[in-house]
C-alpha cells in the first residue's frame, strides 16, 4: 500500500510518481528537485468544486490558498479549473496577474496589508478583500474612493474555536493575530463599520480556524457560530450576507498513522448542517467558499535528493545527509512536521535502516525527518520525501546561499519545468 495513489514502484525496484520513474527524473533534472503531479492537483480542485456545488449549492466554489504553493503555472491551472484563489501579498497578486489569472476571482487576505498593497489590489481590480481590522476597512474605503470604485469586502471574523492542530497554525481562537472576535462584541462593531462606508460593499463573512484539521466537526462548529453571528447582525441592521467563507484547513496524510480524509464526505456533512442551520436562523443559504491549500497540492508533490554522506555514530545513531535541507523544506524545523521517506532507487527493498535525514545547512536543526526506517542508503542514492507539495517551495529560502530547486510538473505522461532551478547569478542579482 502506498500513501497516495500516484505513488508506486516499477520493475527496476525504483519509486514511481505519477507514472514516472523518480530515479530517471533525478538524473534528468538533477537534485534537489521538487516534483508536482498536475493531474493530482486538478483532480483535487475538481473534487472540491463538485462537492461544494452539490452539497452547498450553486455559486459555492473553492478558493485555492496559493500560499501553499505559489508560482505562475499554479494560477493558470486554477483559472482553467474555474476556481478562485486566495492571495496574501502584492507578490502573490503579481504572480497571479503575470499568469493571466483574472483576479476578480481572487480574495486578498492578510492581517496587515500595506497601503502599497491596498492601492495595487484595488487598481488591478481584485475581486474581494478579506478585511482583517478596523484600520484596514478605513484604508480600503479611502483608497477605493480615491480611485472612484466600490470595493467588495468580506470581514474576517474570529469564531472562537480551538482546533487540535499545531498552535503555530491554529487561527480560530480569540487570542489570535487574525480577525475580529465575536466573543468580545467587536465583530458586530466591525460589521456595522463596514456597512457605514460608502465605497465598501459588504459581501459577507470569512473565518478560518486553522490548518491540518481532520474533522468536519470543526467546520460544522464554524457554520454554527458564523450563522448565529449573521442572524445577530441581520436582526440589528437588516444586513444579509451573500457569502460565507469557511477558510481552509482540511488535513492531509503525510504518514500512515494519519487519517486519509474523505473530502467529499466531509463537505457533505458540513452541507447538511448548513441547510439545517440556515432554516433555524431564518436566513437564506449564503454562497459558501472554502480555501483549501494544503489538501489541493500536498500529495501532488514529492522532493528528490541525492545522498552525500551516511554517518554512523557507533551504537548510537545514523545520519543520512542529503543535498538540500531546511532551505527547501523548513517544516520539520518549524513544526516537527512528519514525512514519509523512501530510498527511491531501493524502493522495493526492506526498510530496516533507522536514521535521521538531515540537510546540508550549517546548523543542527537542519533536519528533514528524524528516526525513519528506510532501505539502507549509500552515497549517490536518491532519497524521496513524499507529500511535499504544500508549504515547501513556497517556504523555501536561500539560507546558506543555497539555490532553490526547480519545480517540475508531471502531467499525462509529460514532464515540464514550471519553475527553473535558481542559478548562482540569481543569488547575487540584488547585491550591489
Ligand atoms: N485560508 C486562510 C485564511 C489561511 O490562513 C490558510 C492557511 C488557508 C486558507 C489554507 O489552509 P490549508 O488548506 O493549506 O490548511 N506553513 C504552515 C501552514 C500555514 C497555514 C497558513 N494559513 C505549514 O507548513 O504547515
Short mmCIF file of C-alpha atoms and ligand atoms in Angstrom, two decimals:
data_model
loop_
_atom_site.label_atom_id
_atom_site.label_comp_id
_atom_site.label_asym_id
_atom_site.label_seq_id
_atom_site.Cartn_x
_atom_site.Cartn_y
_atom_site.Cartn_z
CA UNK A 1 0.00 0.00 0.00
CA UNK A 2 1.30 3.46 -0.87
CA UNK A 3 0.42 6.64 0.94
CA UNK A 4 -1.21 8.13 -2.17
CA UNK A 5 -2.41 6.51 -5.41
CA UNK A 6 0.09 8.46 -7.56
CA UNK A 7 2.99 6.57 -5.95
CA UNK A 8 4.20 3.09 -6.91
CA UNK A 9 7.29 1.03 -7.70
CA UNK A 10 8.45 -0.36 -11.05
CA UNK A 11 10.24 -3.47 -12.31
CA UNK A 12 13.62 -1.89 -11.60
CA UNK A 13 12.67 -1.52 -7.96
CA UNK A 14 12.53 2.25 -8.33
CA UNK A 15 9.91 4.53 -6.85
CA UNK A 16 7.47 5.96 -9.37
CA UNK A 17 5.45 9.16 -9.10
CA UNK A 18 2.54 9.97 -11.40
CA UNK A 19 3.77 7.09 -13.56
CA UNK A 20 7.35 8.44 -13.83
CA UNK A 21 10.50 6.69 -12.65
CA UNK A 22 11.76 9.11 -9.98
CA UNK A 23 15.37 7.94 -10.37
CA UNK A 24 15.23 8.85 -14.07
CA UNK A 25 13.74 12.26 -13.22
CA UNK A 26 16.53 12.86 -10.70
CA UNK A 27 19.06 12.05 -13.43
CA UNK A 28 17.34 14.28 -15.97
CA UNK A 29 16.83 17.37 -13.82
CA UNK A 30 19.37 16.95 -11.01
CA UNK A 31 18.60 17.22 -7.30
CA UNK A 32 17.25 18.63 -5.09
CA UNK A 33 14.13 18.53 -7.19
CA UNK A 34 10.50 19.37 -6.48
CA UNK A 35 8.06 17.27 -8.47
CA UNK A 36 4.40 18.16 -8.84
CA UNK A 37 1.68 15.93 -10.24
CA UNK A 38 -0.50 18.32 -12.22
CA UNK A 39 -3.21 15.73 -12.76
CA UNK A 40 -3.50 15.21 -8.99
CA UNK A 41 -3.80 18.98 -8.44
CA UNK A 42 -6.60 19.16 -11.00
CA UNK A 43 -8.30 16.09 -9.52
CA UNK A 44 -8.32 17.71 -6.07
CA UNK A 45 -9.63 21.02 -7.41
CA UNK A 46 -12.47 19.14 -9.10
CA UNK A 47 -13.29 17.11 -6.00
CA UNK A 48 -13.75 20.37 -4.06
CA UNK A 49 -15.61 22.12 -6.85
CA UNK A 50 -18.08 19.30 -7.49
CA UNK A 51 -18.67 18.52 -3.83
CA UNK A 52 -19.20 22.16 -2.94
CA UNK A 53 -21.68 22.79 -5.73
CA UNK A 54 -23.51 19.60 -4.82
CA UNK A 55 -23.62 20.00 -1.04
CA UNK A 56 -23.53 23.76 -0.51
CA UNK A 57 -25.48 24.83 -3.57
CA UNK A 58 -24.86 26.80 -6.77
CA UNK A 59 -22.32 29.61 -6.59
CA UNK A 60 -20.30 27.85 -3.89
CA UNK A 61 -16.69 27.48 -5.04
CA UNK A 62 -13.28 26.51 -3.71
CA UNK A 63 -10.67 29.22 -3.43
CA UNK A 64 -7.16 27.79 -3.75
CA UNK A 65 -4.99 29.15 -0.92
CA UNK A 66 -1.98 29.93 -3.03
CA UNK A 67 0.37 30.42 -0.06
CA UNK A 68 0.62 26.61 -0.13
CA UNK A 69 2.42 26.73 -3.49
CA UNK A 70 2.69 29.95 -5.44
CA UNK A 71 4.18 30.20 -8.92
CA UNK A 72 2.72 31.24 -12.25
CA UNK A 73 1.68 27.83 -13.52
CA UNK A 74 -0.47 27.02 -10.49
CA UNK A 75 -2.63 30.13 -11.03
CA UNK A 76 -3.09 29.11 -14.66
CA UNK A 77 -4.30 25.70 -13.52
CA UNK A 78 -6.71 27.32 -11.03
CA UNK A 79 -8.00 29.55 -13.83
CA UNK A 80 -8.52 26.58 -16.16
CA UNK A 81 -10.33 24.65 -13.43
CA UNK A 82 -12.62 27.62 -12.78
CA UNK A 83 -11.76 28.12 -9.12
CA UNK A 84 -10.87 31.21 -7.09
CA UNK A 85 -7.56 31.96 -5.43
CA UNK A 86 -6.58 33.29 -2.02
CA UNK A 87 -3.67 35.71 -2.19
CA UNK A 88 -1.87 37.24 0.77
CA UNK A 89 0.58 39.76 -0.60
CA UNK A 90 1.33 42.02 -3.52
CA UNK A 91 3.79 39.32 -4.59
CA UNK A 92 1.12 36.65 -4.87
CA UNK A 93 -1.21 39.08 -6.66
CA UNK A 94 1.56 40.00 -9.08
CA UNK A 95 2.35 36.34 -9.76
CA UNK A 96 -1.33 35.58 -10.40
CA UNK A 97 -1.66 38.57 -12.74
CA UNK A 98 1.51 37.60 -14.60
CA UNK A 99 0.00 34.17 -15.20
CA UNK A 100 -3.07 35.81 -16.74
CA UNK A 101 -5.30 34.88 -13.80
CA UNK A 102 -8.46 37.00 -13.65
CA UNK A 103 -8.14 38.50 -10.19
CA UNK A 104 -11.77 39.37 -9.92
CA UNK A 105 -11.94 35.80 -8.59
CA UNK A 106 -9.20 36.45 -6.03
CA UNK A 107 -9.60 37.00 -2.29
CA UNK A 108 -6.96 39.22 -0.72
CA UNK A 109 -6.03 38.09 2.79
CA UNK A 110 -3.58 39.25 5.43
CA UNK A 111 -3.62 40.81 8.86
CA UNK A 112 -1.53 43.83 7.91
CA UNK A 113 -1.90 44.76 4.25
CA UNK A 114 0.26 47.74 3.42
CA UNK A 115 -1.02 50.83 1.67
CA UNK A 116 1.05 49.88 -1.37
CA UNK A 117 -0.73 46.52 -1.45
CA UNK A 118 -4.18 48.03 -0.97
CA UNK A 119 -3.65 50.59 -3.75
CA UNK A 120 -2.25 47.97 -6.12
CA UNK A 121 -5.02 45.46 -5.45
CA UNK A 122 -7.83 47.97 -5.97
CA UNK A 123 -6.17 49.41 -9.08
CA UNK A 124 -5.81 45.94 -10.62
CA UNK A 125 -9.42 45.08 -9.83
CA UNK A 126 -9.09 42.45 -7.11
CA UNK A 127 -12.41 40.66 -6.54
CA UNK A 128 -12.57 40.73 -2.76
CA UNK A 129 -10.62 41.96 0.21
CA UNK A 130 -10.89 39.87 3.33
CA UNK A 131 -10.58 42.75 5.78
CA UNK A 132 -8.80 41.88 8.99
CA UNK A 133 -9.04 45.05 11.05
CA UNK A 134 -10.84 48.36 11.54
CA UNK A 135 -7.81 50.22 10.21
CA UNK A 136 -7.84 48.18 7.04
CA UNK A 137 -11.53 48.92 6.40
CA UNK A 138 -10.80 52.59 6.60
CA UNK A 139 -7.81 52.33 4.26
CA UNK A 140 -9.80 50.32 1.71
CA UNK A 141 -12.65 52.82 1.79
CA UNK A 142 -10.31 55.80 1.37
CA UNK A 143 -8.39 54.20 -1.46
CA UNK A 144 -11.49 52.94 -3.28
CA UNK A 145 -12.96 56.42 -3.08
CA UNK A 146 -9.73 57.91 -4.48
CA UNK A 147 -9.93 55.51 -7.41
CA UNK A 148 -13.67 56.10 -7.90
CA UNK A 149 -14.56 52.49 -7.12
CA UNK A 150 -16.66 50.44 -4.75
CA UNK A 151 -14.67 47.56 -3.30
CA UNK A 152 -16.21 44.21 -2.32
CA UNK A 153 -15.14 43.10 1.13
CA UNK A 154 -15.57 40.09 3.40
CA UNK A 155 -14.94 40.55 7.10
CA UNK A 156 -12.52 38.22 8.83
CA UNK A 157 -14.29 37.11 11.96
CA UNK A 158 -12.69 35.06 14.74
CA UNK A 159 -15.25 32.46 15.75
CA UNK A 160 -13.54 31.33 18.96
CA UNK A 161 -12.83 27.71 18.04
CA UNK A 162 -9.90 25.84 19.49
CA UNK A 163 -8.62 23.30 16.95
CA UNK A 164 -6.48 20.27 17.64
CA UNK A 165 -3.62 21.35 15.47
CA UNK A 166 -0.14 22.78 15.92
CA UNK A 167 -0.53 26.09 17.78
CA UNK A 168 1.56 27.90 15.16
CA UNK A 169 -1.07 27.09 12.52
CA UNK A 170 -4.24 27.49 14.62
CA UNK A 171 -6.12 30.72 13.99
CA UNK A 172 -9.72 30.35 15.15
CA UNK A 173 -9.36 31.15 18.86
CA UNK A 174 -9.98 34.60 20.29
CA UNK A 175 -6.29 35.06 21.16
CA UNK A 176 -5.15 35.32 17.55
CA UNK A 177 -3.47 38.00 15.50
CA UNK A 178 -6.10 37.40 12.81
CA UNK A 179 -9.60 38.81 12.54
CA UNK A 180 -12.07 40.39 14.91
CA UNK A 181 -13.65 38.29 17.63
CA UNK A 182 -17.36 37.61 18.12
CA UNK A 183 -16.89 36.83 21.80
CA UNK A 184 -15.78 40.36 22.67
CA UNK A 185 -18.62 42.03 20.75
CA UNK A 186 -16.11 43.68 18.41
CA UNK A 187 -17.17 41.63 15.39
CA UNK A 188 -20.57 43.28 15.45
CA UNK A 189 -18.96 46.75 15.52
CA UNK A 190 -16.76 45.60 12.63
CA UNK A 191 -19.82 44.71 10.53
CA UNK A 192 -21.54 47.97 11.41
CA UNK A 193 -18.44 49.93 10.46
CA UNK A 194 -18.16 48.15 7.11
CA UNK A 195 -21.82 48.87 6.36
CA UNK A 196 -21.27 52.56 7.08
CA UNK A 197 -18.57 53.06 4.45
CA UNK A 198 -19.70 54.44 1.10
CA UNK A 199 -17.03 52.84 -1.05
CA UNK A 200 -17.23 49.41 0.52
CA UNK A 201 -19.74 46.78 -0.50
CA UNK A 202 -20.00 44.21 2.26
CA UNK A 203 -20.24 40.79 0.59
CA UNK A 204 -20.19 38.63 3.69
CA UNK A 205 -18.05 36.99 6.32
CA UNK A 206 -14.90 34.92 6.49
CA UNK A 207 -13.47 32.71 9.17
CA UNK A 208 -10.55 30.31 9.27
CA UNK A 209 -9.90 28.02 12.18
CA UNK A 210 -6.53 26.51 11.38
CA UNK A 211 -4.60 24.22 9.15
CA UNK A 212 -4.18 20.43 9.08
CA UNK A 213 -7.66 19.90 10.56
CA UNK A 214 -9.02 16.38 10.13
CA UNK A 215 -12.56 16.59 11.49
CA UNK A 216 -15.60 18.03 9.72
CA UNK A 217 -16.84 18.85 13.23
CA UNK A 218 -14.59 21.91 13.41
CA UNK A 219 -16.13 23.34 10.23
CA UNK A 220 -19.59 22.43 11.48
CA UNK A 221 -18.90 24.45 14.65
CA UNK A 222 -17.74 27.33 12.45
CA UNK A 223 -21.00 27.23 10.44
CA UNK A 224 -22.99 27.20 13.65
CA UNK A 225 -21.19 30.15 15.20
CA UNK A 226 -20.97 32.18 11.99
CA UNK A 227 -24.66 31.77 11.13
CA UNK A 228 -25.64 32.80 14.66
CA UNK A 229 -23.45 35.86 14.17
CA UNK A 230 -25.08 36.55 10.78
CA UNK A 231 -28.51 36.39 12.40
CA UNK A 232 -27.41 38.74 15.14
CA UNK A 233 -26.19 41.33 12.63
CA UNK A 234 -29.30 40.85 10.49
CA UNK A 235 -31.60 41.44 13.46
CA UNK A 236 -29.81 44.66 14.34
CA UNK A 237 -29.06 46.08 10.89
CA UNK A 238 -31.09 44.11 8.33
CA UNK A 239 -27.88 43.04 6.58
CA UNK A 240 -27.96 39.56 5.00
CA UNK A 241 -24.59 38.11 3.88
CA UNK A 242 -24.26 36.83 0.33
CA UNK A 243 -21.07 34.85 1.07
CA UNK A 244 -19.79 32.82 3.97
CA UNK A 245 -16.17 31.80 3.53
CA UNK A 246 -15.16 29.00 5.91
CA UNK A 247 -11.43 29.24 5.24
CA UNK A 248 -9.12 26.33 4.57
CA UNK A 249 -7.57 23.66 6.53
CA UNK A 250 -8.65 20.10 5.67
CA UNK A 251 -5.81 17.82 6.76
CA UNK A 252 -3.55 15.71 4.62
CA UNK A 253 -1.99 12.32 5.36
CA UNK A 254 1.79 12.60 5.49
CA UNK A 255 2.40 9.31 7.32
CA UNK A 256 0.34 6.14 7.57
CA UNK A 257 -0.73 6.85 11.13
CA UNK A 258 -2.70 9.90 9.97
CA UNK A 259 -6.22 9.58 8.56
CA UNK A 260 -6.92 9.72 4.84
CA UNK A 261 -9.70 12.30 4.86
CA UNK A 262 -12.66 11.86 2.52
CA UNK A 263 -13.07 15.45 1.29
CA UNK A 264 -16.42 14.97 -0.43
CA UNK A 265 -17.93 13.28 2.57
CA UNK A 266 -16.67 15.94 4.96
CA UNK A 267 -18.18 18.64 2.74
CA UNK A 268 -21.44 16.70 2.66
CA UNK A 269 -21.54 16.64 6.46
CA UNK A 270 -20.91 20.38 6.66
CA UNK A 271 -23.51 20.99 3.93
CA UNK A 272 -26.24 19.13 5.85
CA UNK A 273 -25.65 21.20 8.96
CA UNK A 274 -25.58 24.40 6.91
CA UNK A 275 -29.01 23.74 5.38
CA UNK A 276 -30.42 22.96 8.81
CA UNK A 277 -28.78 25.96 10.44
CA UNK A 278 -29.99 28.43 7.82
CA UNK A 279 -33.54 27.25 8.41
CA UNK A 280 -33.06 27.65 12.15
CA UNK A 281 -31.81 31.23 11.94
CA UNK A 282 -34.24 32.14 9.16
CA UNK A 283 -31.60 33.35 6.70
CA UNK A 284 -31.13 32.32 3.06
CA UNK A 285 -28.22 29.96 2.43
CA UNK A 286 -25.16 32.05 1.64
CA UNK A 287 -22.77 31.06 -1.13
CA UNK A 288 -20.13 29.01 0.67
CA UNK A 289 -16.45 29.34 -0.09
CA UNK A 290 -13.67 27.18 1.27
CA UNK A 291 -9.98 27.89 0.91
CA UNK A 292 -8.04 24.65 0.65
CA UNK A 293 -4.31 24.99 0.11
CA UNK A 294 -2.55 22.00 1.60
CA UNK A 295 -5.19 19.45 0.58
CA UNK A 296 -5.00 20.60 -3.07
CA UNK A 297 -1.24 20.39 -3.52
CA UNK A 298 0.41 18.44 -0.69
CA UNK A 299 0.18 14.91 -2.05
CA UNK A 300 0.69 16.23 -5.57
CA UNK A 301 4.27 16.91 -4.52
CA UNK A 302 7.44 14.98 -3.83
CA UNK A 303 11.04 16.10 -3.30
CA UNK A 304 14.04 14.15 -4.55
CA UNK A 305 17.52 14.47 -3.07
CA UNK A 306 20.88 12.78 -3.56
CA UNK A 307 22.63 11.19 -0.61
CA UNK A 308 26.05 12.65 0.11
CA UNK A 309 27.14 11.08 3.35
CA UNK A 310 25.93 8.33 5.65
CA UNK A 311 27.30 8.95 9.10
CA UNK A 312 27.03 6.05 11.51
CA UNK A 313 27.73 7.00 15.11
CA UNK A 314 28.67 3.63 16.55
CA UNK A 315 26.00 2.08 18.76
CA UNK A 316 24.03 5.33 18.72
CA UNK A 317 22.52 6.87 15.64
CA UNK A 318 22.72 7.16 11.86
CA UNK A 319 22.58 10.38 9.88
CA UNK A 320 21.85 10.41 6.16
CA UNK A 321 22.80 13.78 4.69
CA UNK A 322 21.11 14.93 1.50
CA UNK A 323 21.89 17.78 -0.90
CA UNK A 324 19.02 20.03 0.26
CA UNK A 325 17.59 20.69 3.69
CA UNK A 326 15.68 23.25 5.73
CA UNK A 327 16.23 25.72 2.90
CA UNK A 328 13.84 23.77 0.65
CA UNK A 329 11.75 22.21 3.45
CA UNK A 330 11.73 24.06 6.78
CA UNK A 331 8.65 22.24 8.07
CA UNK A 332 10.33 19.80 10.44
CA UNK A 333 12.44 22.58 11.92
CA UNK A 334 9.35 24.77 12.37
CA UNK A 335 6.54 22.38 13.24
CA UNK A 336 8.11 18.95 13.85
CA UNK A 337 6.20 18.04 10.69
CA UNK A 338 6.06 14.36 9.83
CA UNK A 339 7.00 12.96 6.43
CA UNK A 340 7.33 9.57 4.77
CA UNK A 341 10.81 8.97 3.35
CA UNK A 342 11.82 6.32 0.80
CA UNK A 343 15.13 5.37 -0.79
CA UNK A 344 13.87 5.84 -4.35
CA UNK A 345 16.32 3.52 -6.10
CA UNK A 346 15.76 0.79 -3.46
CA UNK A 347 12.02 1.22 -3.11
CA UNK A 348 11.21 -2.50 -3.00
CA UNK A 349 13.98 -3.46 -0.55
CA UNK A 350 13.22 -3.98 3.16
CA UNK A 351 13.09 -0.76 5.17
CA UNK A 352 15.26 -1.75 8.10
CA UNK A 353 17.74 1.10 8.33
CA UNK A 354 16.89 3.54 11.09
CA UNK A 355 18.27 7.01 10.54
CA UNK A 356 17.66 10.73 10.58
CA UNK A 357 17.53 12.54 7.26
CA UNK A 358 19.45 15.77 7.56
CA UNK A 359 20.24 18.63 5.23
CA UNK A 360 23.45 20.39 4.29
CA UNK A 361 22.78 23.69 6.06
CA UNK A 362 25.11 24.80 8.79
CA UNK A 363 23.02 24.13 11.83
CA UNK A 364 22.00 21.07 13.80
CA UNK A 365 18.29 21.85 13.50
CA UNK A 366 18.51 21.29 9.76
CA UNK A 367 16.56 18.05 9.86
CA UNK A 368 14.08 16.80 7.28
CA UNK A 369 12.89 13.86 9.37
CA UNK A 370 14.04 12.11 12.48
CA UNK A 371 14.15 8.36 13.07
CA UNK A 372 12.73 6.97 9.87
CA UNK A 373 13.11 3.42 8.59
CA UNK A 374 14.28 3.17 5.01
CA UNK A 375 16.23 0.81 2.75
CA UNK A 376 19.89 1.38 3.71
CA UNK A 377 21.14 4.23 1.55
CA UNK A 378 24.67 4.97 0.40
CA UNK A 379 26.36 7.83 -1.40
CA UNK A 380 24.57 8.84 -4.64
CA UNK A 381 21.34 7.04 -3.80
CA UNK A 382 18.15 9.03 -4.32
CA UNK A 383 16.00 9.91 -1.32
CA UNK A 384 12.35 10.77 -1.90
CA UNK A 385 10.42 12.78 0.66
CA UNK A 386 6.72 12.35 -0.04
CA UNK A 387 3.79 14.77 0.22
CA UNK A 388 5.90 17.93 -0.07
CA UNK A 389 3.64 19.83 -2.48
CA UNK A 390 2.35 22.26 0.17
CA UNK A 391 4.41 24.83 2.05
CA UNK A 392 7.77 23.57 0.79
CA UNK A 393 8.57 25.52 -2.38
CA UNK A 394 6.56 28.46 -1.00
CA UNK A 395 8.54 28.50 2.25
CA UNK A 396 11.92 27.82 0.69
CA UNK A 397 14.77 30.23 1.36
CA UNK A 398 18.29 30.91 0.22
CA UNK A 399 19.72 30.18 3.65
CA UNK A 400 23.43 29.50 3.36
CA UNK A 401 23.01 30.84 -0.18
CA UNK A 402 21.62 27.56 -1.40
CA UNK A 403 19.85 27.79 -4.72
CA UNK A 404 16.14 26.97 -4.71
CA UNK A 405 15.36 23.76 -6.58
CA UNK A 406 13.23 23.76 -9.72
CA UNK A 407 9.59 22.69 -9.80
CA UNK A 408 8.99 20.04 -12.45
CA UNK A 409 5.38 19.30 -13.34
CA UNK A 410 4.15 15.89 -14.42
CA UNK A 411 1.01 15.65 -16.47
CA UNK A 412 -0.47 12.97 -18.72
CA UNK A 413 2.93 11.25 -19.10
CA UNK A 414 4.75 14.52 -19.91
CA UNK A 415 7.24 16.32 -17.69
CA UNK A 416 7.99 20.02 -17.93
CA UNK A 417 9.68 22.73 -15.89
CA UNK A 418 7.27 25.13 -14.18
CA UNK A 419 9.95 26.93 -12.14
CA UNK A 420 13.61 26.92 -13.17
CA UNK A 421 16.41 25.99 -10.81
CA UNK A 422 18.00 29.11 -9.36
CA UNK A 423 21.43 29.98 -10.66
CA UNK A 424 24.44 31.41 -8.84
CA UNK A 425 23.71 34.68 -10.64
CA UNK A 426 20.15 34.68 -9.26
CA UNK A 427 21.69 34.65 -5.80
CA UNK A 428 23.65 37.85 -6.29
CA UNK A 429 21.17 39.64 -8.56
CA UNK A 430 20.25 42.25 -5.96
CA UNK A 431 23.64 42.56 -4.33
CA UNK A 432 25.38 45.85 -5.04
N1 LIG B 1 -7.23 30.39 4.31
C1 LIG B 1 -6.55 31.12 5.20
C2 LIG B 1 -7.09 32.40 5.62
C3 LIG B 1 -5.33 30.65 5.71
O1 LIG B 1 -4.68 31.37 6.61
C4 LIG B 1 -4.82 29.41 5.27
C5 LIG B 1 -3.55 28.91 5.77
C6 LIG B 1 -5.56 28.69 4.33
C7 LIG B 1 -6.77 29.21 3.87
C8 LIG B 1 -5.10 27.38 3.78
O2 LIG B 1 -5.04 26.38 4.75
P1 LIG B 1 -4.69 24.88 4.30
O3 LIG B 1 -5.85 24.36 3.48
O4 LIG B 1 -3.46 24.94 3.49
O5 LIG B 1 -4.51 24.15 5.57
N2 LIG B 1 3.04 26.93 6.76
C9 LIG B 1 2.17 26.04 7.53
C10 LIG B 1 0.73 26.24 7.21
C11 LIG B 1 0.26 27.66 7.45
C12 LIG B 1 -1.16 27.85 7.05
C13 LIG B 1 -1.50 29.29 6.99
N3 LIG B 1 -2.82 29.57 6.55
C14 LIG B 1 2.62 24.59 7.28
O6 LIG B 1 3.58 24.38 6.56
O7 LIG B 1 2.02 23.67 7.84
#
